[in-house]
Coordinates of C-alpha atoms and ligand atoms in Angstrom, one line a residue:
X1 CA 0.0 0.0 0.0
X2 CA 1.3 3.5 -0.8
X3 CA 1.7 6.1 1.8
X4 CA -1.0 8.2 0.3
X5 CA -3.4 5.2 0.3
X6 CA -2.6 4.5 3.9
X7 CA -3.2 8.1 4.8
X8 CA -6.6 7.8 3.0
X9 CA -7.3 4.6 4.9
X10 CA -6.5 6.4 8.1
X11 CA -9.1 9.0 7.0
X12 CA -8.3 11.8 9.3
X13 CA -6.5 14.8 8.0
X14 CA -4.3 16.3 10.7
X15 CA -6.2 19.4 11.8
X16 CA -3.9 20.7 14.5
X17 CA -2.8 24.1 13.6
X18 CA 0.3 24.2 15.7
X19 CA 3.5 22.2 15.6
X20 CA 2.5 20.1 12.6
X21 CA 2.4 23.2 10.4
X22 CA 5.6 24.9 11.3
X23 CA 9.2 23.6 10.9
X24 CA 10.0 21.4 13.9
X25 CA 13.3 21.9 15.5
X26 CA 13.4 20.0 18.8
X27 CA 12.7 16.3 19.2
X28 CA 12.3 13.8 22.0
X29 CA 12.3 10.0 21.6
X30 CA 10.9 7.8 24.3
X31 CA 11.5 4.1 24.4
X32 CA 9.1 1.6 26.0
X33 CA 10.6 -1.6 24.9
X34 CA 13.5 -4.0 24.7
X35 CA 17.2 -3.1 24.0
X36 CA 16.5 -3.2 20.3
X37 CA 13.8 -0.7 20.8
X38 CA 16.4 1.5 22.6
X39 CA 18.8 1.0 19.6
X40 CA 16.0 2.0 17.2
X41 CA 15.3 5.1 19.3
X42 CA 18.9 6.1 19.0
X43 CA 18.8 5.6 15.3
X44 CA 15.7 7.7 14.9
X45 CA 17.5 10.3 16.9
X46 CA 20.5 10.0 14.4
X47 CA 18.1 10.5 11.5
X48 CA 16.4 13.6 13.0
X49 CA 19.8 15.1 14.1
X50 CA 21.0 14.6 10.5
X51 CA 17.9 16.7 9.5
X52 CA 19.2 19.6 11.6
X53 CA 16.9 18.9 14.6
X54 CA 18.1 18.9 18.2
X55 CA 17.4 16.3 20.8
X56 CA 15.8 17.4 24.1
X57 CA 15.4 15.5 27.3
X58 CA 11.7 16.1 27.9
X59 CA 8.7 15.6 25.8
X60 CA 7.3 18.9 27.1
X61 CA 10.1 20.8 25.5
X62 CA 9.9 19.0 22.1
X63 CA 8.2 20.0 18.8
X64 CA 8.3 16.3 17.7
X65 CA 7.7 13.5 20.2
X66 CA 8.4 9.9 19.1
X67 CA 6.8 7.3 21.2
X68 CA 8.7 4.1 20.4
X69 CA 6.4 1.4 21.7
X70 CA 6.5 -2.2 22.8
X71 CA 3.8 -4.8 22.2
X72 CA 5.2 -7.7 24.1
X73 CA 2.7 -7.5 27.0
X74 CA -0.7 -5.8 27.3
X75 CA 0.5 -3.3 29.8
X76 CA 3.4 -2.2 27.6
X77 CA 1.0 -1.5 24.7
X78 CA -1.4 0.5 26.9
X79 CA 1.3 3.1 27.8
X80 CA 1.1 4.5 24.3
X81 CA -2.5 5.7 24.8
X82 CA -1.8 7.3 28.1
X83 CA 1.1 9.2 26.7
X84 CA -0.8 10.4 23.7
X85 CA -3.5 11.6 26.1
X86 CA -1.0 13.7 27.9
X87 CA 0.8 15.1 24.8
X88 CA -2.4 16.1 23.0
X89 CA -3.4 18.6 25.6
X90 CA -2.5 22.1 24.4
X91 CA 0.5 23.8 26.1
X92 CA 0.6 27.2 27.7
X93 CA 1.3 28.8 24.3
X94 CA -1.5 26.9 22.6
X95 CA 0.9 24.6 20.7
X96 CA 1.1 20.8 20.8
X97 CA 3.9 18.6 19.5
X98 CA 3.8 16.5 16.4
X99 CA 3.2 13.0 17.8
X100 CA 4.9 9.9 16.2
X101 CA 3.7 6.5 17.2
X102 CA 6.6 4.2 16.4
X103 CA 7.7 0.6 17.3
X104 CA 5.9 -2.6 17.7
X105 CA 2.5 -1.4 18.7
X106 CA 2.5 0.8 15.7
X107 CA 3.3 -2.2 13.6
X108 CA 0.7 -4.5 15.2
X109 CA -2.1 -2.0 15.7
X110 CA -1.5 0.8 13.2
X111 CA -5.1 1.0 12.1
X112 CA -6.4 0.8 15.6
X113 CA -4.1 3.7 16.7
X114 CA -5.3 5.7 13.7
X115 CA -8.9 5.2 14.7
X116 CA -8.4 5.5 18.5
X117 CA -6.0 8.4 18.5
X118 CA -6.7 11.0 15.8
X119 CA -4.0 13.3 17.2
X120 CA -1.2 11.0 16.2
X121 CA 0.5 12.5 13.2
X122 CA 2.8 9.7 12.1
X123 CA 2.5 5.9 12.6
X124 CA 5.7 4.1 11.7
X125 CA 6.7 0.5 12.2
X126 CA 10.1 -0.8 13.3
X127 CA 11.1 -1.8 9.8
X128 CA 10.2 1.5 8.2
X129 CA 11.6 4.2 10.5
X130 CA 14.4 5.1 8.1
X131 CA 11.6 7.0 6.3
X132 CA 10.8 9.1 9.4
X133 CA 12.0 12.5 7.9
X134 CA 9.8 12.0 4.8
X135 CA 6.8 10.9 7.0
X136 CA 7.2 14.0 9.2
X137 CA 7.3 16.2 6.1
X138 CA 4.1 14.5 4.8
X139 CA 2.5 14.8 8.2
X140 CA 2.5 18.6 7.7
X141 CA -0.4 18.0 5.3
X142 CA -2.1 14.9 6.6
X143 CA -1.4 11.9 8.9
X144 CA 1.3 9.6 7.5
X145 CA 1.3 5.9 8.1
X146 CA 4.1 3.5 7.2
X147 CA 4.0 0.0 8.5
X148 CA 5.4 -1.8 5.5
X149 CA 8.1 -4.4 6.0
X150 CA 10.2 -3.2 3.0
X151 CA 12.6 -5.4 1.2
X152 CA 15.3 -2.8 1.3
X153 CA 16.9 -3.0 4.7
X154 CA 16.5 0.2 6.7
X155 CA 20.0 0.0 8.0
X156 CA 21.4 1.0 4.6
X157 CA 19.4 4.2 4.7
X158 CA 20.5 5.3 8.2
X159 CA 23.1 8.0 8.8
X160 CA 26.2 7.5 10.9
X161 CA 25.9 6.9 14.7
X162 CA 26.2 9.9 16.9
X163 CA 26.2 8.5 20.4
X164 CA 28.9 9.2 22.9
X165 CA 28.8 6.5 25.6
X166 CA 31.1 3.9 27.0
X167 CA 28.7 1.1 26.1
X168 CA 26.6 0.9 22.9
X169 CA 24.1 -1.4 21.3
X170 CA 24.5 -2.7 17.8
X171 CA 21.6 -4.5 16.1
X172 CA 23.0 -7.4 14.0
X173 CA 19.9 -9.4 13.4
X174 CA 16.2 -8.6 13.5
X175 CA 13.0 -10.5 13.4
X176 CA 12.1 -14.0 14.3
X177 CA 10.9 -17.2 12.7
X178 CA 10.5 -19.2 15.8
X179 CA 6.8 -18.4 16.6
X180 CA 6.8 -19.3 20.3
X181 CA 3.0 -19.5 20.9
X182 CA 2.9 -16.6 23.3
X183 CA 4.9 -14.1 21.4
X184 CA 4.2 -11.2 19.1
X185 CA 7.7 -10.5 17.9
X186 CA 7.5 -12.6 14.6
X187 CA 4.5 -10.4 13.7
X188 CA 5.9 -7.0 14.7
X189 CA 9.5 -7.5 13.6
X190 CA 8.9 -9.8 10.6
X191 CA 11.0 -12.7 9.5
X192 CA 14.6 -13.2 10.7
X193 CA 17.2 -11.2 8.8
X194 CA 20.9 -10.7 9.5
X195 CA 22.9 -7.6 8.5
X196 CA 26.1 -8.2 6.5
X197 CA 29.1 -8.6 8.7
X198 CA 31.1 -6.0 6.8
X199 CA 28.5 -3.4 7.6
X200 CA 28.5 -4.3 11.2
X201 CA 32.3 -4.1 11.5
X202 CA 32.1 -0.7 9.9
X203 CA 29.4 0.5 12.3
X204 CA 31.4 -1.0 15.2
X205 CA 34.6 0.8 14.1
X206 CA 32.6 4.0 14.0
X207 CA 31.4 3.5 17.5
X208 CA 34.9 2.8 18.8
X209 CA 36.1 5.9 17.1
X210 CA 33.5 7.8 19.2
X211 CA 34.9 6.4 22.4
X212 CA 32.7 3.3 22.8
X213 CA 34.5 0.5 24.7
X214 CA 31.7 -2.0 25.0
X215 CA 29.4 -3.2 22.3
X216 CA 26.3 -5.3 22.9
X217 CA 25.2 -7.1 19.8
X218 CA 21.4 -7.2 19.5
X219 CA 19.0 -9.5 17.9
X220 CA 15.7 -11.1 18.8
X221 CA 17.6 -14.4 18.0
X222 CA 21.1 -13.0 18.0
X223 CA 22.7 -16.4 18.1
X224 CA 20.9 -17.3 14.8
X225 CA 23.0 -14.5 13.2
X226 CA 24.1 -15.5 9.7
X227 CA 25.4 -12.4 7.9
X228 CA 28.3 -14.0 6.0
X229 CA 29.8 -15.1 9.3
X230 CA 28.0 -16.8 12.1
X231 CA 27.8 -15.1 15.5
X232 CA 31.0 -16.7 16.8
X233 CA 32.8 -15.5 13.6
X234 CA 31.4 -12.0 14.0
X235 CA 32.5 -11.8 17.6
X236 CA 36.0 -12.9 16.7
X237 CA 36.2 -10.3 13.9
X238 CA 35.0 -7.6 16.3
X239 CA 37.5 -8.6 19.0
X240 CA 40.2 -7.6 16.5
X241 CA 39.1 -4.0 16.7
X242 CA 41.6 -2.0 18.7
X243 CA 40.0 0.0 21.5
X244 CA 37.0 -2.2 21.7
X245 CA 37.4 -3.8 25.1
X246 CA 34.2 -5.7 25.7
X247 CA 31.7 -7.6 23.6
X248 CA 28.3 -8.9 24.7
X249 CA 25.3 -10.3 22.8
X250 CA 21.6 -10.7 23.5
X251 CA 19.0 -12.3 23.2
X252 CA 19.9 -15.9 22.4
X253 CA 17.7 -18.8 21.8
X254 CA 18.7 -22.1 23.6
X255 CA 18.2 -24.0 20.3
X256 CA 20.9 -21.9 18.5
X257 CA 23.7 -22.2 21.1
X258 CA 26.1 -24.0 18.8
X259 CA 29.6 -25.4 19.5
X260 CA 31.4 -22.6 17.7
X261 CA 29.7 -19.9 19.9
X262 CA 30.4 -21.9 23.0
X263 CA 34.0 -22.2 21.9
X264 CA 34.2 -18.4 21.5
X265 CA 33.3 -18.1 25.1
X266 CA 36.4 -20.1 26.0
X267 CA 38.7 -18.3 23.5
X268 CA 37.8 -14.7 23.1
X269 CA 39.0 -12.6 26.0
X270 CA 36.9 -9.6 25.1
X271 CA 33.7 -11.7 25.1
X272 CA 32.2 -11.1 28.5
X273 CA 31.4 -14.1 30.7
X274 CA 27.7 -13.5 30.8
X275 CA 24.8 -15.0 28.8
X276 CA 21.1 -14.2 28.7
X277 CA 19.6 -17.5 27.7
X278 CA 15.8 -17.5 28.3
X279 CA 14.3 -20.8 29.2
X280 CA 10.7 -19.5 29.9
X281 CA 9.6 -22.5 31.9
X282 CA 11.2 -25.4 33.8
X283 CA 8.5 -27.8 32.6
X284 CA 9.2 -29.6 29.3
X285 CA 5.4 -30.1 28.9
X286 CA 4.8 -26.3 29.0
X287 CA 7.9 -25.7 26.8
X288 CA 6.3 -27.9 24.2
X289 CA 3.0 -26.0 24.4
X290 CA 5.1 -22.8 24.0
X291 CA 6.8 -24.2 20.9
X292 CA 10.2 -23.4 22.4
X293 CA 12.1 -26.2 20.5
X294 CA 14.0 -27.1 23.7
X295 CA 13.3 -29.1 26.8
X296 CA 14.3 -28.6 30.4
X297 CA 17.0 -31.3 29.8
X298 CA 18.4 -30.0 26.6
X299 CA 18.6 -26.5 28.1
X300 CA 20.5 -27.8 31.2
X301 CA 22.8 -29.7 28.9
X302 CA 23.6 -26.5 26.9
X303 CA 24.4 -24.7 30.2
X304 CA 26.7 -27.6 31.2
X305 CA 28.6 -27.2 27.9
X306 CA 28.9 -23.5 28.4
X307 CA 30.1 -23.9 31.9
X308 CA 32.7 -26.4 30.8
X309 CA 34.0 -23.8 28.2
X310 CA 33.8 -20.8 30.6
X311 CA 33.5 -21.9 34.2
X312 CA 32.8 -18.4 35.6
X313 CA 30.0 -17.6 33.1
X314 CA 27.1 -15.8 34.7
X315 CA 23.6 -16.7 33.4
X316 CA 20.4 -14.9 33.2
X317 CA 17.0 -15.8 31.8
X318 CA 13.4 -14.9 31.1
X319 CA 10.4 -16.7 32.7
X320 CA 6.8 -16.7 32.0
X321 CA 4.4 -17.8 34.7
X322 CA 0.8 -18.8 34.2
X323 CA 1.1 -19.9 30.6
X324 CA -2.2 -21.6 29.6
X325 CA -2.4 -25.1 31.2
X326 CA 0.5 -24.5 33.7
X327 CA -0.2 -26.6 36.8
X328 CA 1.3 -26.1 40.2
X329 CA 3.6 -29.0 39.4
X330 CA 4.8 -27.3 36.2
X331 CA 5.4 -24.1 38.1
X332 CA 7.4 -26.0 40.8
X333 CA 9.6 -27.3 38.0
X334 CA 10.3 -23.7 37.1
X335 CA 11.2 -22.8 40.7
X336 CA 13.5 -25.8 40.7
X337 CA 15.3 -24.9 37.5
X338 CA 16.0 -21.4 38.9
X339 CA 17.6 -23.0 42.0
X340 CA 19.5 -25.6 40.0
X341 CA 21.0 -23.1 37.5
X342 CA 21.7 -20.3 40.1
X343 CA 21.0 -17.4 37.8
X344 CA 22.9 -14.2 38.4
X345 CA 19.8 -12.3 37.3
X346 CA 16.5 -13.1 35.6
X347 CA 13.3 -11.4 34.3
X348 CA 10.0 -12.9 35.0
X349 CA 6.5 -12.0 33.7
X350 CA 2.9 -13.1 34.1
X351 CA 1.7 -14.6 30.9
X352 CA -0.1 -11.8 29.0
X353 CA -2.6 -12.8 26.3
X354 CA -1.6 -11.3 22.9
X355 CA -4.4 -11.3 20.4
X356 CA -3.5 -13.2 17.3
X357 CA -1.0 -15.5 18.9
X358 CA -1.8 -19.2 19.3
X359 CA -1.6 -19.3 23.1
X360 CA -4.3 -16.5 23.3
X361 CA -7.0 -19.0 22.4
X362 CA -5.6 -22.1 24.3
X363 CA -7.9 -23.7 26.9
X364 CA -7.0 -23.6 30.6
X365 CA -6.0 -19.9 30.8
X366 CA -4.6 -19.4 34.3
X367 CA -6.5 -17.1 36.6
X368 CA -4.9 -13.8 37.4
X369 CA -4.6 -14.4 41.2
X370 CA -2.7 -17.6 40.5
X371 CA -0.4 -15.8 38.1
X372 CA 0.2 -13.1 40.8
X373 CA 1.0 -15.7 43.4
X374 CA 3.4 -17.7 41.2
X375 CA 5.2 -14.6 40.1
X376 CA 5.8 -13.5 43.7
X377 CA 7.2 -16.9 44.6
X378 CA 9.4 -17.0 41.5
X379 CA 10.7 -13.5 42.0
X380 CA 11.6 -14.4 45.6
X381 CA 13.6 -17.4 44.4
X382 CA 15.3 -15.3 41.7
X383 CA 16.2 -12.6 44.3
X384 CA 17.8 -15.3 46.5
X385 CA 19.8 -16.6 43.6
X386 CA 21.1 -13.2 42.5
X387 CA 22.1 -12.3 46.0
X388 CA 23.9 -15.7 46.3
X389 CA 25.6 -15.0 43.0
X390 CA 26.8 -11.6 44.2
X391 CA 28.0 -13.0 47.5
X392 CA 29.9 -15.7 45.7
X393 CA 31.8 -13.0 43.7
X394 CA 33.2 -11.3 46.8
X395 CA 37.0 -11.5 46.5
X396 CA 37.0 -11.5 42.7
X397 CA 39.2 -9.1 41.0
X398 CA 37.9 -7.7 37.7
X399 CA 37.3 -4.5 35.7
X400 CA 34.4 -2.2 35.9
X401 CA 33.3 -0.1 33.0
X402 CA 32.0 3.2 34.5
X403 CA 28.7 4.3 33.2
X404 CA 27.0 6.8 35.4
X405 CA 27.3 8.8 38.7
X406 CA 26.4 7.0 41.9
X407 CA 24.1 8.2 44.6
X408 CA 26.8 9.5 46.9
X409 CA 29.4 12.2 45.9
X410 CA 32.6 10.6 44.6
X411 CA 30.8 7.4 43.6
X412 CA 30.5 6.0 40.1
X413 CA 28.4 3.1 38.9
X414 CA 29.5 0.6 36.3
X415 CA 29.3 -3.0 35.2
X416 CA 31.5 -5.9 36.1
X417 CA 32.2 -8.5 33.4
X418 CA 29.3 -10.5 34.9
X419 CA 27.0 -7.5 34.3
X420 CA 26.7 -6.8 38.0
X421 CA 26.1 -3.1 38.9
X422 CA 29.2 -2.1 40.8
X423 CA 29.8 0.9 43.0
X424 CA 33.3 2.4 42.6
X425 CA 34.9 5.2 44.6
X426 CA 38.1 6.1 42.9
X427 CA 39.3 9.8 42.9
X428 CA 40.1 10.9 39.4
X429 CA 38.0 8.2 37.7
X430 CA 35.5 9.3 35.1
X431 CA 32.5 7.9 33.2
X432 CA 33.8 5.8 30.3
X433 CA 36.9 4.5 32.2
X434 CA 37.6 0.8 32.7
X435 CA 39.0 0.5 36.2
X436 CA 40.4 -2.5 38.0
X437 CA 38.7 -3.4 41.3
X438 CA 38.1 -6.1 43.9
X439 CA 34.6 -7.0 44.8
X440 CA 34.2 -6.6 48.6
X441 CA 30.5 -6.5 49.3
X442 CA 27.2 -7.9 47.9
X443 CA 23.7 -6.5 47.8
X444 CA 20.7 -8.1 46.0
X445 CA 21.2 -5.9 42.9
X446 CA 24.8 -4.6 43.1
X447 CA 28.2 -5.1 44.4
X448 CA 30.6 -2.9 46.4
X449 CA 34.2 -2.6 45.3
X450 CA 37.6 -1.2 46.2
X451 CA 39.9 0.0 43.5
X452 CA 43.1 -1.9 42.9
X453 CA 46.5 -0.2 42.8
X454 CA 48.2 -0.2 39.4
X455 CA 50.5 -3.0 40.5
X456 CA 47.6 -5.1 41.9
X457 CA 45.6 -4.6 38.7
X458 CA 48.5 -5.8 36.5
X459 CA 48.6 -8.9 38.6
X460 CA 44.8 -9.4 38.6
Ligands
LIG1 N1 13.7 -13.4 21.7 C1 13.8 -13.5 23.1 C2 12.7 -12.8 23.9 C3 12.0 -11.7 23.3 S1 10.6 -11.1 24.3 C4 13.7 -15.0 23.3 O1 13.5 -15.8 22.4 O2 13.7 -15.4 24.5 C5 11.3 -10.9 25.9 C6 10.6 -11.7 26.9 O3 9.3 -11.3 27.1 C7 10.5 -13.2 26.6 O4 11.6 -13.9 26.8 C8 9.3 -13.7 27.4 O5 9.8 -14.1 28.7 C9 8.5 -12.4 27.6 N2 7.3 -12.5 26.9 C10 7.1 -12.6 25.6 N3 5.8 -12.7 25.3 C11 5.1 -12.7 26.4 C12 3.7 -12.8 26.8 N4 2.8 -12.9 25.9 N5 3.4 -12.7 28.1 C13 4.4 -12.6 29.0 N6 5.7 -12.5 28.8 C14 6.1 -12.5 27.5
LIG2 FE1 9.4 -14.4 20.6 FE2 10.1 -16.9 20.7 FE3 11.0 -15.4 18.7 FE4 11.9 -15.0 21.2 S1 12.2 -16.9 19.9 S2 11.3 -13.4 19.8 S3 10.1 -15.5 22.5 S4 8.9 -16.0 19.1
LIG3 FE1 8.7 -5.0 22.6 FE2 9.0 -5.1 20.0 FE3 11.1 -5.3 21.6 S1 7.3 -6.0 21.1 S2 10.2 -6.4 23.4 S3 9.8 -3.5 21.4 S4 10.7 -6.4 19.7

């Protein structure tokens, strides 16, 4: 469908007589979703900056507000409408910003947004946002909608990265063909595609030239990457970039943890000893209903191979409680796998019905109060495990990449190799520095450190 046809489908001609009709100068992008959504937000920022616009920290001060939405659970999607409600109210000077609904809700519910929120000026999906400047131009006349999944990859059309941070995301793979029965991602991000390795090496070199020391490779199924190299090959090629100190990747699917990638964890020093490998449930029966293509046993076997390759590897995961048909016994299998694995961290969610996915219409939906109760028990177990992980790391010497100021004066917060938040007090240290420390204290969500002297850090 052409843009004009889509605009006609949307019906409404934008009637606001303020921001949409004058050249917009200041923009604000708000992310609601996963790390890839954050990457996309940065890239939309790069696009608008390349148009001569300026990023501002608050939506209130912006002429263009991009709401980069997430559709993964019902609550995430609802946030869009409450934000639109707030933004559409006229400001003191009578103006209101141009509102862009971007991201996975825009992709999945573009027509519904158009009907429900006439004040939205642009609706753009995650595979079409490279056209944002043209859509904004078009929105000066009438609402613009672009939720195509174009054959031309958006990445070729994006300008150079502008971020200045110690740690940066880099999308290497997008989309998913796995169709877990609970999940919207295959519908919002389209089929799995990998970016060519040469493009990624170029983007990574550009990031390192801007001072980036850590790159996290992103993909909905990042370990299924196949852009000329496999993921292990890409990691090895990235590790050769001088000045790049740390490499991470997320999110992996247990099915695609191949021998080469596991070997990379043993060999590549810059590859951090941390892996987010969602299992979703500890019950093989539920995993089958989820169409996860792994069992409890095959997942544990994969972890055993990883730990043999890299004994200090820290693990994290995602869990869904209350998937249709989940019994108390299934749930207890999930609690047991958490204790057995000893996760350093984990994310857990109540199953959320996503219209259009197979699980939405499965029998035996679990009542809300049962989901609540299971989630609380699971989160208590996860908290116990992450505290135990942090406690077990006391005495370890490692580096911390400093990312932001701490709560107390003189403190900085950064990440250990195992992705723990670490508090560092080191006079003269600055954000972006990689400092050597010893871990001396453990809290549930962070560790305390003391800096090592230069001679100690050489020995560490
Ligand atoms: N690609 C990743 C996950 C992407 S979504 C993977 O394969 O694991 C991030 C997490 O959101 C999922 O791991 C899952 O735990 C959770 N999630 C996805 N759909 C959900 C739903 N319908 N209800 C609750 N949680 C969900
Ligand atoms: Fe969703 Fe499953 Fe694909 Fe992950 S692998 S994005 S959970 S469908
Ligand atoms: Fe959400 Fe889309 Fe990411 S649904 S989790 S923003 S891929």
